[in-house]
GROMACS .gro file of C-alpha atoms in nm:
model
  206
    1UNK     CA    1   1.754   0.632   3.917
    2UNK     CA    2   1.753   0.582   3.551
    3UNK     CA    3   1.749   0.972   3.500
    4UNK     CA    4   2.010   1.025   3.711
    5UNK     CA    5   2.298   1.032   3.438
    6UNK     CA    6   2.117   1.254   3.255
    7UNK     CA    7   2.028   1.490   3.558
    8UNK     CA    8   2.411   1.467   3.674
    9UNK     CA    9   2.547   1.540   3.288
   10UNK     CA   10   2.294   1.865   3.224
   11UNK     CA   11   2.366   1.985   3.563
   12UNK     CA   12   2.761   1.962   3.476
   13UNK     CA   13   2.679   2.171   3.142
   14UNK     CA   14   2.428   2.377   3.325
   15UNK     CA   15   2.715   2.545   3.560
   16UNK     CA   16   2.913   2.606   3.227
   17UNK     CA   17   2.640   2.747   3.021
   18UNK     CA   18   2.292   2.658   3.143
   19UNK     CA   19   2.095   2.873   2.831
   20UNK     CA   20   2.323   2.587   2.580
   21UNK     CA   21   2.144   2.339   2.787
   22UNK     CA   22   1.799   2.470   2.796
   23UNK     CA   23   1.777   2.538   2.444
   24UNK     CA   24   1.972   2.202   2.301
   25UNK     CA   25   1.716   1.979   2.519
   26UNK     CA   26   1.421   2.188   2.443
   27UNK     CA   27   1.508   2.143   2.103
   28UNK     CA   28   1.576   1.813   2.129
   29UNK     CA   29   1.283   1.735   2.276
   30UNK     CA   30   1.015   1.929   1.973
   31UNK     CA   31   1.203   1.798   1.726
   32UNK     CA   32   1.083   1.415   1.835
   33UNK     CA   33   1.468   1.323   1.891
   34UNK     CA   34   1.405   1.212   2.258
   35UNK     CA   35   1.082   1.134   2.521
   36UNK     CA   36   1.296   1.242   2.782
   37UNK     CA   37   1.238   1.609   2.765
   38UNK     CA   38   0.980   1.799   2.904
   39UNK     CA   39   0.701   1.978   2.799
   40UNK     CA   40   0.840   2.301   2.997
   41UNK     CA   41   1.150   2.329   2.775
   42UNK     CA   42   1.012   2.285   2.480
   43UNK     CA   43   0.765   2.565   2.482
   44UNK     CA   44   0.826   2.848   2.219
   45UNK     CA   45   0.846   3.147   2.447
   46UNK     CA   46   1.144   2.944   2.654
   47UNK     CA   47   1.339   2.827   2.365
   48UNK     CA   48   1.370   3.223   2.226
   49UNK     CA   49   1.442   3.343   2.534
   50UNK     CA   50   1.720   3.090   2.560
   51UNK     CA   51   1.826   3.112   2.219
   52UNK     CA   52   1.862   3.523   2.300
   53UNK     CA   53   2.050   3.500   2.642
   54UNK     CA   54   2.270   3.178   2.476
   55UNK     CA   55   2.398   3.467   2.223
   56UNK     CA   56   2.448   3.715   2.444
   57UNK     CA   57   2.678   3.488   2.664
   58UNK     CA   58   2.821   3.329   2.338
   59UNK     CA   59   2.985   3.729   2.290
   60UNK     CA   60   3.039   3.738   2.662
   61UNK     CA   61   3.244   3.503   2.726
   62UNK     CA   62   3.483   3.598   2.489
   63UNK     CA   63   3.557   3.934   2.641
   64UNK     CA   64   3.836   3.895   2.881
   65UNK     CA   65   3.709   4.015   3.217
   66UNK     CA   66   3.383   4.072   3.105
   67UNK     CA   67   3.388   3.680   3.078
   68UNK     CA   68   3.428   3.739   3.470
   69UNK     CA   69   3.195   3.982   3.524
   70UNK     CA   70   2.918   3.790   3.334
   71UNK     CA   71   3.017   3.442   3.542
   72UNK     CA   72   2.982   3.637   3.866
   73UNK     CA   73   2.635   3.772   3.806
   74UNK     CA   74   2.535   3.344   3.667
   75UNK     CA   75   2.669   3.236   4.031
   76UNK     CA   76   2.337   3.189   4.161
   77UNK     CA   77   2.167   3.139   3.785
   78UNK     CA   78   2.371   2.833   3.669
   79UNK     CA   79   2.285   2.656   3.947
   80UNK     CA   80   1.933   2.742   4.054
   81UNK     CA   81   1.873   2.622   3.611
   82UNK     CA   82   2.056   2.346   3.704
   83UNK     CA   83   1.801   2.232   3.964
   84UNK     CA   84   1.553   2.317   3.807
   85UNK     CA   85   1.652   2.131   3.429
   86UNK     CA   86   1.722   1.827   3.685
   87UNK     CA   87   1.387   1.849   3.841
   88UNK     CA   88   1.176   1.853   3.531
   89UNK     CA   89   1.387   1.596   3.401
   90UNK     CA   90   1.324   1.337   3.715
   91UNK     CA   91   0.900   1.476   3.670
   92UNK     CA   92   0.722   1.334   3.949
   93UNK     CA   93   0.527   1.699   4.074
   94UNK     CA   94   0.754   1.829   4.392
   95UNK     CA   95   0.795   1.395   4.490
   96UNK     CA   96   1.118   1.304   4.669
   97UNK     CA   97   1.293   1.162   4.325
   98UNK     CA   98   1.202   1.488   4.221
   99UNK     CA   99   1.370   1.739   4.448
  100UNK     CA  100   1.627   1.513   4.485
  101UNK     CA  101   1.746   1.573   4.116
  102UNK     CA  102   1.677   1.912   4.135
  103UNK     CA  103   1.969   1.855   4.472
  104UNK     CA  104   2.197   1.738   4.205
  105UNK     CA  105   2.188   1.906   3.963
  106UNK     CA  106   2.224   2.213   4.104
  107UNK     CA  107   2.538   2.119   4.324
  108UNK     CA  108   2.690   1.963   4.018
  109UNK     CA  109   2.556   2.314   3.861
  110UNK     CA  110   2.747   2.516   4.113
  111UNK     CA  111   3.040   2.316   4.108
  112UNK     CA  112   3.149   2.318   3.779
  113UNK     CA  113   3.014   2.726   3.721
  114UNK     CA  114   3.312   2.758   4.029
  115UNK     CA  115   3.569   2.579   3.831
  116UNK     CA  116   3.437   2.791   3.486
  117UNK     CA  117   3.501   3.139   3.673
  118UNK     CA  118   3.793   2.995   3.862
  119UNK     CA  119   3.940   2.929   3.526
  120UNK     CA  120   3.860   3.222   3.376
  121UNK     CA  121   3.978   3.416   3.615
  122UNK     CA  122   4.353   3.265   3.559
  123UNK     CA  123   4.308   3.278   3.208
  124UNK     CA  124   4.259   3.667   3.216
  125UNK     CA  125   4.587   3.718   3.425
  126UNK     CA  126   4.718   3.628   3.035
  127UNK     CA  127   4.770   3.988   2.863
  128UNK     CA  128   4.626   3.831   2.554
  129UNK     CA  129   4.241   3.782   2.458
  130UNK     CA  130   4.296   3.462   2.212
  131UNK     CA  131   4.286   3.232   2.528
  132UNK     CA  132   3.923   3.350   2.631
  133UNK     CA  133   3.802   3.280   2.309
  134UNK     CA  134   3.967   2.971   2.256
  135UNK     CA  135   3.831   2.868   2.610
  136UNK     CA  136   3.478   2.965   2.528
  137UNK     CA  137   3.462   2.789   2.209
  138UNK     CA  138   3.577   2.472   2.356
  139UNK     CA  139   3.333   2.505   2.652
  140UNK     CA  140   3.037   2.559   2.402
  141UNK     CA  141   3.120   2.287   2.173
  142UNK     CA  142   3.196   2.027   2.487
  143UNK     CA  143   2.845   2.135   2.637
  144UNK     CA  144   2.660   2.128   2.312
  145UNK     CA  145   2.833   1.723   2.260
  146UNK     CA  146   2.786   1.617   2.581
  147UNK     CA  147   2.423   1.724   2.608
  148UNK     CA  148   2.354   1.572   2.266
  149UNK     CA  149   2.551   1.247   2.366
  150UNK     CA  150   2.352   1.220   2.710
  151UNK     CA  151   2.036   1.187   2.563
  152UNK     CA  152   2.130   0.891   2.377
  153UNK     CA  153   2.393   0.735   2.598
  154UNK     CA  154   2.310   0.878   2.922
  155UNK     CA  155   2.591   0.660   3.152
  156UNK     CA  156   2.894   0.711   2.941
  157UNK     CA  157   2.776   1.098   2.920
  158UNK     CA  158   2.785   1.123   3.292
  159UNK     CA  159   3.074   0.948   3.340
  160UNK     CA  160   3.252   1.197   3.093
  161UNK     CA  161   3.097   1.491   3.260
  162UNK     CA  162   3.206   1.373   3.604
  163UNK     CA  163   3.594   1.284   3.489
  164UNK     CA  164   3.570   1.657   3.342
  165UNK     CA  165   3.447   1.746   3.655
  166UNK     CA  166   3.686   1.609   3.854
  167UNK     CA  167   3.991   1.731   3.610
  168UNK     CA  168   3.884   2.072   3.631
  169UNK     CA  169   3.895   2.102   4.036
  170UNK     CA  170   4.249   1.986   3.997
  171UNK     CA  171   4.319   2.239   3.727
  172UNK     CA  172   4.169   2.509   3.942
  173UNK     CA  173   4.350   2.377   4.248
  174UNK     CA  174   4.667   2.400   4.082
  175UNK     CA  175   4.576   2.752   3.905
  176UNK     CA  176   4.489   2.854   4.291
  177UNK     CA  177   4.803   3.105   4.312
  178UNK     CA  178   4.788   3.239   3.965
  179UNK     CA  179   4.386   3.337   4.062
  180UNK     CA  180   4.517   3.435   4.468
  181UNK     CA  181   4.749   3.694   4.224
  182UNK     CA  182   4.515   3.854   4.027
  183UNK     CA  183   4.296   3.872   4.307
  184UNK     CA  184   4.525   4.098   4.522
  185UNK     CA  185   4.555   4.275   4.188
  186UNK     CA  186   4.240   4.399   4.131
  187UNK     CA  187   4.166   4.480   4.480
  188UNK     CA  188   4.491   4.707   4.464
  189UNK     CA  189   4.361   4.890   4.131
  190UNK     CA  190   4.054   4.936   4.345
  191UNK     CA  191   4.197   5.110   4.631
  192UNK     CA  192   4.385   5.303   4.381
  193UNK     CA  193   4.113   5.471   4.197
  194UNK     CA  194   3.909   5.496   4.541
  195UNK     CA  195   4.251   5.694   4.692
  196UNK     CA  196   4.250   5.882   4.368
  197UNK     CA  197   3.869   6.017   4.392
  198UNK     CA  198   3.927   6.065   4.752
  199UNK     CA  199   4.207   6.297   4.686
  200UNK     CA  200   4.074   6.464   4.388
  201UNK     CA  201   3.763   6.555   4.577
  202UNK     CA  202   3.983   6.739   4.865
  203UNK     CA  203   4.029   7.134   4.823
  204UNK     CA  204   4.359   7.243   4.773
  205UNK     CA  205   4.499   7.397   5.096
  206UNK     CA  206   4.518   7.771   5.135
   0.00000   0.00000   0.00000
């Protein structure tokens, strides 16, 4: 129970950008700022190949609709880190406390990576690409504080990361026509260039 903020907060940043998490706790954790961190993430060979795939989706996310693209393929990712940050956080070898966490923070994972693409999906109905990188900087620099703020204040952290949370299902509630829009949009462009090869592959009668 008393790693259960933390779990809850790093799963919450986890579905927005789980690499941020990885390498800010792993980090954390060698430089001696917390004990809460484990060995795992703190090993060399995970905290470059975070740092790598954190840039790469630092320059993704910026790119409106490849900012889509990149959340679809991290649908199952950001959650499955999620779990697994939470279960090396609660320890405890495969014990109930353990997959427990891993339970949590991989729903919390999932649900806030569905209210990221949900998001970004209405923000790239905007014509303009200032919004996605606007967006993305905010969502870096409120994972990177909230992860660093969880480790020493753990409850208010969570508490933050659940009102968040909460605040964007509403958002992407109210967004839900905007999204239901684009949506029909895209699958009309589809059909579009899938008429168009159809009919350019036809022979010309006669």
């Amino acid at each position: 129970m008393s790693v259960l903020p933390l779990v809850f907060t790093s799963g919450w940043a986890s579905g927005i950008n789980a690499y941020a998490v990885v390498l800010l706790l792993g980090l954390l954790g060698t430089a001696g700022v917390t004990d809460d961190v484990p060995a795992a993430l703190q090993r060399p060979d995970v905290l470059i190949v975070a740092g790598v795939l954190f840039l790469a989706e630092a320059i993704a996310d910026k790119v409106p609709y490849v900012d889509s693209v990149w959340d679809a393929v991290h649908t199952v990712i950001r959650p499955v880190a999620g779990g697994v940050v939470a279960a090396l956080l609660a320890g405890h070898d495969g014990s109930l406390p353990e997959l427990a966490a891993g339970a949590v923070g991989g729903t919390t994972a999932l649900l806030s990576h569905l209210v990221k693409a949900g998001t970004r999906i209405a923000v790239n109905t905007s014509p303009e690409p200032a919004s996605n990188i606007v967006l993305s900087l905010l969502e870096d620099l409120g994972v990177a504080g909230i992860v660093v703020f969880a480790v020493f204040h753990p409850v208010i952290a969570a508490s933050i990361a659940a009102l968040l949370l909460l605040t964007g299902i509403v958002i992407v509630v109210l967004l839900w026509s905007r999204i239901r829009r684009y949506l029909r949009r895209r699958r009309a462009r589809r059909e579009e260039k899938r008429l168009a090869a159809a009919g350019a592959g036809v022979p010309p009668a006669g």
